[in-house]
């Protein structure tokens, strides 16, 4: 038997853990059964005298009661997530639901956040409805006593990394806590506890789910006590993941170590390929001249002035979602609809590659920006798709009367504002 300590190498994710970490909760069936029951028979007191008060939600298989507390398949998914993240994981109905649960648990009076996933800023606004005294500051402002620093890395939508250790030290110096939204970098790409995070959050909708077919959120904490407190809050917030979703999640986790490194590798190669064409005054490998003005990706970021090296933090590979800036907003509007394999849709992390003009869901973003989520297709097919799409858009957009394009782009904007 291989000792546990040497099992997890740098940047490595154990397929054995993904497939077997929940074996203790499995029944005689090889593949987990779907369980939709909300309620469970009480054990017979003559054979099992355990009372509700003695019940341990970390070992719920002794007695599931009601699926708002625990349920077999979600407990199994949590066991796998705990093992691969080296902590205690709890699942929620969505990424934002888990982010809200972190706020309810920490009750911060001061939250430090800068940019990142737009929806979470609205979640914080909801939290402020319950506490008018909450102050919002930037992550590079001076922290107040007890600040909760919300650090998203890599950052949505651009996909660049932030220095977890730096913000962990900064917030711990004022007795505060660091939550890392690590959605863009699931294991094996990044392990935020290694760099000082107190709580890790994931939108499990993205890479853990991996197939664009379930909503889920995950919080990972370091102690049993903190997990129990979150679990108790969840029972009364009622923001549990659905029973069917838990089955989809567990099924998807089995292949996380196959999907994510492949997506990461393809995305890194695509980012490099696209960046070679950024700002070029002649066509580069079939990408028309002057189409792309910038490519953001952790791999292209380099060390910052404090010496932070994203390569160390992203130990298992670079993120598989990143953004490009087109020189022309009309190109950004039409390219997603001129591709064969990339789907023009929001979200990320699934097996199919997606591309979106980010502005359509987040009006604070430049309309020239496109966010790309790389799936598991063959890289040459993806390159070919982008190459042909860009050529088509370049020729069409230059033929189309500007006025028509503007009115199309305007109608898209109106739609998203409604
Ligand atoms: C999608 C996303 C969320 C929100 O997750 P949901 O599951 O959609 O609620 C939060 N943070 C980041 C970085 C995301 O990409």
Coordinates of C-alpha atoms and ligand atoms in Angstrom, one line a residue:
X1 CA 0.0 0.0 0.0
X2 CA 1.3 3.5 -0.9
X3 CA 1.5 5.8 2.1
X4 CA -1.0 8.7 1.9
X5 CA 1.6 11.4 2.1
X6 CA 3.3 10.5 -1.2
X7 CA 0.0 10.0 -3.0
X8 CA -0.6 13.6 -3.9
X9 CA 2.3 15.0 -5.8
X10 CA 2.5 18.7 -6.8
X11 CA -0.3 19.5 -9.1
X12 CA -1.5 15.9 -9.1
X13 CA -5.1 14.8 -8.6
X14 CA -5.6 11.2 -7.7
X15 CA -8.0 9.3 -10.0
X16 CA -8.1 6.7 -7.3
X17 CA -9.5 9.2 -4.8
X18 CA -12.1 10.5 -7.4
X19 CA -13.3 6.9 -8.0
X20 CA -13.0 5.4 -4.6
X21 CA -13.0 8.1 -1.8
X22 CA -16.7 7.4 -1.2
X23 CA -16.5 3.6 -1.3
X24 CA -17.4 3.4 2.4
X25 CA -20.8 4.8 1.5
X26 CA -21.4 2.6 -1.5
X27 CA -24.0 -0.2 -1.5
X28 CA -23.8 -3.4 -3.5
X29 CA -24.4 -1.6 -6.8
X30 CA -21.3 -0.7 -8.8
X31 CA -22.5 2.6 -10.1
X32 CA -24.2 4.9 -7.5
X33 CA -28.0 4.6 -7.6
X34 CA -30.1 7.8 -8.1
X35 CA -31.9 8.5 -4.9
X36 CA -34.8 11.0 -5.0
X37 CA -36.3 10.4 -1.6
X38 CA -36.7 13.5 0.6
X39 CA -37.4 11.4 3.7
X40 CA -36.0 8.2 5.2
X41 CA -37.3 5.6 7.6
X42 CA -36.3 6.0 11.2
X43 CA -34.2 3.1 12.4
X44 CA -36.0 0.7 14.7
X45 CA -35.2 1.8 18.3
X46 CA -35.1 -1.8 19.4
X47 CA -32.1 -2.5 17.1
X48 CA -30.6 1.0 16.8
X49 CA -31.2 3.2 19.8
X50 CA -29.3 6.2 18.4
X51 CA -31.3 9.3 18.9
X52 CA -31.5 12.5 16.7
X53 CA -29.3 14.4 19.2
X54 CA -26.4 11.9 18.9
X55 CA -26.5 11.9 15.2
X56 CA -23.4 12.9 13.3
X57 CA -24.0 14.6 9.9
X58 CA -20.4 13.8 8.9
X59 CA -21.4 10.1 9.2
X60 CA -25.0 10.3 8.0
X61 CA -25.1 6.8 6.5
X62 CA -26.0 5.6 10.0
X63 CA -29.3 7.5 9.7
X64 CA -30.4 9.8 6.9
X65 CA -33.5 11.7 8.1
X66 CA -34.6 14.3 5.6
X67 CA -32.7 15.4 2.4
X68 CA -32.4 19.1 3.6
X69 CA -30.0 17.7 6.2
X70 CA -28.2 14.9 4.4
X71 CA -28.8 12.4 1.6
X72 CA -26.7 9.5 0.5
X73 CA -25.5 10.7 -3.0
X74 CA -24.7 14.3 -2.0
X75 CA -22.8 12.9 1.1
X76 CA -20.8 10.7 -1.2
X77 CA -20.0 13.7 -3.5
X78 CA -19.0 15.7 -0.5
X79 CA -16.7 12.9 0.6
X80 CA -14.9 12.9 -2.7
X81 CA -14.7 16.7 -2.8
X82 CA -13.3 16.7 0.8
X83 CA -10.6 14.1 -0.1
X84 CA -9.4 15.9 -3.3
X85 CA -9.4 19.3 -1.7
X86 CA -7.8 18.1 1.6
X87 CA -10.5 19.7 3.7
X88 CA -14.2 19.4 4.7
X89 CA -16.5 20.1 1.7
X90 CA -20.2 21.0 1.7
X91 CA -22.4 21.3 -1.4
X92 CA -25.0 23.9 -2.1
X93 CA -27.7 24.6 -4.7
X94 CA -25.4 27.0 -6.7
X95 CA -22.1 28.8 -6.6
X96 CA -23.8 32.0 -5.5
X97 CA -25.8 30.1 -2.8
X98 CA -22.5 28.8 -1.4
X99 CA -21.0 32.4 -1.6
X100 CA -24.0 33.7 0.3
X101 CA -23.6 30.9 2.9
X102 CA -20.0 32.0 3.5
X103 CA -21.1 35.6 4.2
X104 CA -23.9 34.4 6.6
X105 CA -21.3 32.2 8.4
X106 CA -18.6 34.9 8.7
X107 CA -20.9 37.9 9.2
X108 CA -18.3 40.4 8.1
X109 CA -18.7 44.1 8.7
X110 CA -16.1 44.9 6.0
X111 CA -15.8 43.0 2.8
X112 CA -12.8 43.6 0.5
X113 CA -13.5 42.7 -3.1
X114 CA -12.3 44.0 -6.5
X115 CA -13.9 43.0 -9.8
X116 CA -14.5 39.4 -10.6
X117 CA -17.7 37.5 -11.2
X118 CA -20.4 40.2 -11.5
X119 CA -23.1 38.1 -9.8
X120 CA -21.3 37.9 -6.5
X121 CA -21.4 41.7 -6.2
X122 CA -25.2 41.4 -6.3
X123 CA -25.0 38.6 -3.7
X124 CA -23.1 41.0 -1.4
X125 CA -25.8 43.6 -2.0
X126 CA -28.4 41.1 -0.8
X127 CA -26.3 40.5 2.3
X128 CA -26.1 44.2 2.9
X129 CA -29.9 44.3 3.0
X130 CA -29.7 42.3 6.2
X131 CA -26.8 44.5 7.7
X132 CA -26.8 48.2 6.8
X133 CA -23.4 48.7 8.5
X134 CA -21.4 46.6 6.1
X135 CA -18.6 48.4 4.3
X136 CA -17.3 47.4 0.9
X137 CA -13.6 48.2 0.1
X138 CA -11.2 47.1 -2.6
X139 CA -8.6 44.3 -2.0
X140 CA -5.8 46.8 -2.3
X141 CA -7.3 49.3 0.2
X142 CA -6.3 49.3 3.9
X143 CA -8.1 46.5 5.6
X144 CA -10.2 47.1 8.7
X145 CA -10.2 44.8 11.7
X146 CA -12.0 41.6 10.9
X147 CA -12.2 42.2 7.1
X148 CA -13.4 39.4 5.0
X149 CA -11.3 39.4 1.8
X150 CA -13.0 37.8 -1.1
X151 CA -10.4 36.8 -3.6
X152 CA -11.3 35.4 -7.0
X153 CA -8.4 33.7 -8.8
X154 CA -8.0 33.2 -11.7
X155 CA -10.2 36.1 -12.2
X156 CA -13.5 36.0 -14.2
X157 CA -13.7 36.9 -17.1
X158 CA -10.0 37.6 -18.0
X159 CA -8.4 34.5 -16.4
X160 CA -5.4 36.2 -14.8
X161 CA -4.1 35.1 -11.4
X162 CA -3.9 36.9 -8.1
X163 CA -1.5 36.3 -5.3
X164 CA -3.3 34.2 -2.7
X165 CA -0.5 34.2 -0.1
X166 CA -0.1 38.0 -0.3
X167 CA -3.8 38.6 0.4
X168 CA -3.9 35.9 3.1
X169 CA -1.1 37.6 5.0
X170 CA -2.7 41.0 4.6
X171 CA -6.1 39.9 5.9
X172 CA -4.7 37.7 8.7
X173 CA -2.7 40.7 10.0
X174 CA -6.1 42.4 10.8
X175 CA -7.6 39.3 12.2
X176 CA -9.8 38.7 9.1
X177 CA -10.4 35.8 6.8
X178 CA -9.6 35.0 3.2
X179 CA -12.2 33.3 1.0
X180 CA -10.8 32.2 -2.4
X181 CA -13.3 31.7 -5.3
X182 CA -11.3 29.1 -7.1
X183 CA -13.9 28.2 -9.7
X184 CA -11.5 28.9 -12.6
X185 CA -8.9 26.6 -11.1
X186 CA -10.3 23.3 -9.6
X187 CA -7.9 20.6 -8.5
X188 CA -5.3 19.8 -9.8
X189 CA -4.7 23.3 -11.1
X190 CA -4.6 25.2 -7.8
X191 CA -4.9 24.3 -4.0
X192 CA -5.7 27.6 -2.2
X193 CA -5.2 26.1 1.3
X194 CA -1.5 25.8 0.5
X195 CA -1.3 29.6 0.1
X196 CA -3.2 30.6 3.2
X197 CA -6.9 30.6 2.2
X198 CA -9.3 30.0 5.1
X199 CA -12.3 29.0 3.0
X200 CA -12.4 27.8 -0.6
X201 CA -15.4 28.4 -2.8
X202 CA -16.3 26.8 -6.1
X203 CA -19.1 27.1 -8.5
X204 CA -19.4 23.4 -9.0
X205 CA -21.6 24.2 -11.9
X206 CA -18.4 24.7 -13.9
X207 CA -15.6 22.1 -13.7
X208 CA -16.8 19.8 -11.0
X209 CA -20.1 19.3 -12.9
X210 CA -18.2 19.6 -16.1
X211 CA -21.0 18.8 -18.5
X212 CA -23.1 22.0 -18.4
X213 CA -26.1 20.1 -16.9
X214 CA -26.2 20.9 -13.1
X215 CA -26.1 23.9 -10.8
X216 CA -24.0 23.4 -7.7
X217 CA -21.8 25.4 -5.2
X218 CA -19.1 24.1 -2.9
X219 CA -17.5 25.5 0.2
X220 CA -14.4 23.8 1.7
X221 CA -13.2 24.6 5.2
X222 CA -10.3 23.3 7.3
X223 CA -12.0 21.9 10.4
X224 CA -14.8 19.6 11.4
X225 CA -16.3 22.3 13.7
X226 CA -16.5 24.8 10.9
X227 CA -18.1 22.3 8.6
X228 CA -20.7 21.4 11.2
X229 CA -21.5 25.1 11.6
X230 CA -21.9 25.5 7.8
X231 CA -24.0 22.3 7.7
X232 CA -26.3 23.6 10.4
X233 CA -26.7 26.9 8.6
X234 CA -27.4 25.1 5.3
X235 CA -30.2 23.0 7.0
X236 CA -32.0 26.3 7.8
X237 CA -31.1 28.4 4.7
X238 CA -32.4 25.4 2.8
X239 CA -30.0 26.0 -0.1
X240 CA -29.1 22.3 -0.6
X241 CA -28.2 20.9 -4.0
X242 CA -31.0 18.8 -5.6
X243 CA -31.0 15.0 -5.3
X244 CA -30.7 14.5 -9.1
X245 CA -27.9 17.1 -9.3
X246 CA -26.0 15.3 -6.6
X247 CA -26.0 12.2 -8.8
X248 CA -24.8 14.1 -11.9
X249 CA -22.1 15.7 -9.8
X250 CA -20.8 12.4 -8.3
X251 CA -20.8 10.9 -11.8
X252 CA -18.8 13.9 -13.2
X253 CA -16.2 13.9 -10.4
X254 CA -15.0 10.5 -11.4
X255 CA -13.4 12.0 -14.5
X256 CA -12.2 15.4 -13.2
X257 CA -8.5 14.3 -13.5
X258 CA -9.0 13.5 -17.1
X259 CA -11.0 16.5 -18.2
X260 CA -9.4 19.4 -16.4
X261 CA -5.7 18.8 -17.3
X262 CA -6.8 18.2 -21.0
X263 CA -8.9 21.4 -21.0
X264 CA -6.0 23.3 -19.3
X265 CA -3.4 22.1 -21.8
X266 CA -5.6 22.9 -24.9
X267 CA -6.5 26.3 -23.5
X268 CA -2.9 27.2 -22.8
X269 CA -1.9 26.2 -26.4
X270 CA -4.8 28.2 -27.8
X271 CA -4.0 31.3 -25.7
X272 CA -0.4 31.1 -27.0
X273 CA -1.5 30.7 -30.6
X274 CA -4.0 33.6 -30.3
X275 CA -1.6 35.9 -28.6
X276 CA 0.9 35.4 -31.5
X277 CA -1.7 37.1 -33.7
X278 CA -2.6 39.9 -31.2
X279 CA -1.6 43.3 -32.6
X280 CA 0.0 41.7 -35.7
X281 CA -0.1 43.7 -38.8
X282 CA -0.2 40.6 -41.1
X283 CA -2.1 37.4 -40.9
X284 CA -0.7 34.8 -38.5
X285 CA -1.5 31.2 -39.1
X286 CA -4.7 32.1 -40.9
X287 CA -5.9 34.6 -38.3
X288 CA -6.5 37.8 -40.3
X289 CA -4.3 40.8 -39.4
X290 CA -5.5 43.3 -36.9
X291 CA -8.4 41.2 -35.5
X292 CA -7.2 40.5 -32.0
X293 CA -5.7 43.2 -29.9
X294 CA -5.0 41.4 -26.6
X295 CA -5.1 38.0 -25.0
X296 CA -5.3 37.5 -21.2
X297 CA -4.3 34.2 -19.6
X298 CA -2.4 33.3 -16.5
X299 CA 0.3 31.7 -18.7
X300 CA 0.9 35.0 -20.4
X301 CA 0.9 37.1 -17.2
X302 CA 4.5 36.7 -15.9
X303 CA 5.8 37.7 -12.5
X304 CA 4.3 40.9 -10.9
X305 CA 6.3 43.7 -9.3
X306 CA 6.0 42.0 -5.9
X307 CA 7.6 38.9 -7.4
X308 CA 4.4 36.8 -7.4
X309 CA 4.8 34.0 -9.9
X310 CA 1.5 32.6 -11.1
X311 CA 3.3 29.4 -12.3
X312 CA 3.9 28.4 -8.7
X313 CA 0.3 28.9 -7.6
X314 CA -1.1 27.2 -10.7
X315 CA 0.9 24.1 -9.9
X316 CA -1.2 21.7 -11.9
X317 CA -1.6 23.7 -15.1
X318 CA -3.1 26.9 -16.3
X319 CA -6.8 27.8 -16.4
X320 CA -9.0 26.6 -19.2
X321 CA -11.1 29.8 -19.4
X322 CA -9.6 33.1 -20.6
X323 CA -10.5 36.2 -22.6
X324 CA -9.4 37.9 -25.8
X325 CA -10.0 41.5 -26.9
X326 CA -11.0 42.0 -30.5
X327 CA -10.0 45.3 -32.2
X328 CA -13.6 45.8 -33.4
X329 CA -16.8 45.4 -31.3
X330 CA -18.8 44.1 -34.3
X331 CA -16.3 41.3 -34.7
X332 CA -16.8 40.4 -31.1
X333 CA -20.6 40.5 -31.6
X334 CA -20.6 38.2 -34.6
X335 CA -17.7 35.8 -34.1
X336 CA -19.5 33.6 -31.6
X337 CA -22.2 33.0 -34.2
X338 CA -19.8 32.2 -37.0
X339 CA -18.2 29.1 -35.4
X340 CA -19.0 25.4 -35.8
X341 CA -17.7 23.8 -32.6
X342 CA -17.5 26.7 -30.1
X343 CA -21.1 27.3 -28.8
X344 CA -22.2 31.0 -28.3
X345 CA -23.2 30.7 -24.7
X346 CA -22.3 31.8 -21.2
X347 CA -20.8 29.7 -18.5
X348 CA -17.7 27.6 -18.5
X349 CA -16.0 24.3 -17.5
X350 CA -18.1 21.9 -19.6
X351 CA -16.8 19.4 -22.1
X352 CA -17.9 21.6 -25.0
X353 CA -16.1 24.8 -25.8
X354 CA -18.0 28.0 -25.3
X355 CA -17.5 31.6 -26.5
X356 CA -19.3 34.7 -25.4
X357 CA -19.3 38.4 -25.8
X358 CA -19.1 38.9 -22.1
X359 CA -20.7 42.3 -22.3
X360 CA -24.1 40.6 -23.0
X361 CA -24.3 39.3 -19.4
X362 CA -22.0 41.8 -17.7
X363 CA -22.5 45.4 -19.1
X364 CA -19.5 46.6 -17.1
X365 CA -17.2 44.7 -19.5
X366 CA -15.8 46.1 -22.8
X367 CA -18.0 45.0 -25.7
X368 CA -14.8 44.0 -27.6
X369 CA -14.0 41.3 -25.1
X370 CA -14.8 37.6 -25.8
X371 CA -14.5 35.0 -23.1
X372 CA -13.5 31.5 -24.2
X373 CA -14.1 28.3 -22.2
X374 CA -12.1 25.4 -23.7
X375 CA -13.7 22.0 -23.7
X376 CA -12.3 18.6 -24.5
X377 CA -12.4 18.7 -28.3
X378 CA -9.3 18.3 -30.4
X379 CA -7.1 21.4 -30.5
X380 CA -6.6 21.4 -34.3
X381 CA -10.4 21.4 -34.8
X382 CA -10.8 24.3 -32.4
X383 CA -8.0 26.3 -34.1
X384 CA -9.5 25.6 -37.5
X385 CA -12.9 26.7 -36.2
X386 CA -11.5 30.0 -34.9
X387 CA -9.4 30.6 -38.0
X388 CA -12.4 30.1 -40.3
X389 CA -14.8 32.1 -38.1
X390 CA -12.4 35.0 -37.9
X391 CA -11.9 35.0 -41.7
X392 CA -15.6 34.9 -42.3
X393 CA -16.4 37.7 -39.8
X394 CA -13.5 39.8 -41.2
X395 CA -14.9 39.6 -44.7
X396 CA -18.6 39.9 -43.8
X397 CA -18.3 42.7 -41.4
X398 CA -16.3 44.7 -43.9
X399 CA -19.0 44.1 -46.5
X400 CA -22.0 44.8 -44.2
X401 CA -23.2 48.4 -43.9
X402 CA -21.9 49.7 -40.6
X403 CA -25.4 51.1 -39.7
X404 CA -27.0 47.6 -39.9
X405 CA -24.3 46.1 -37.7
X406 CA -24.7 48.9 -35.1
X407 CA -28.5 48.4 -35.0
X408 CA -28.0 44.6 -34.5
X409 CA -25.5 45.2 -31.7
X410 CA -27.8 47.8 -30.2
X411 CA -30.7 45.4 -30.1
X412 CA -28.6 42.8 -28.4
X413 CA -27.7 45.4 -25.7
X414 CA -31.3 46.4 -25.2
X415 CA -32.3 42.8 -24.7
X416 CA -29.7 42.3 -22.0
X417 CA -30.8 45.4 -20.2
X418 CA -34.4 44.2 -20.0
Ligands
LIG1 C1 -20.2 30.9 -12.4 C2 -19.4 31.5 -11.3 C3 -20.0 31.8 -10.0 C4 -21.4 31.6 -9.8 O1 -21.8 30.2 -9.8 P1 -23.3 29.7 -10.0 O2 -23.1 28.2 -9.9 O3 -23.7 30.1 -11.4 O4 -24.1 30.3 -9.0 C5 -19.2 32.3 -9.1 N1 -17.9 32.6 -9.3 C6 -17.3 32.4 -10.5 C7 -15.8 32.7 -10.7 C8 -18.0 31.8 -11.5 O5 -17.5 31.6 -12.7

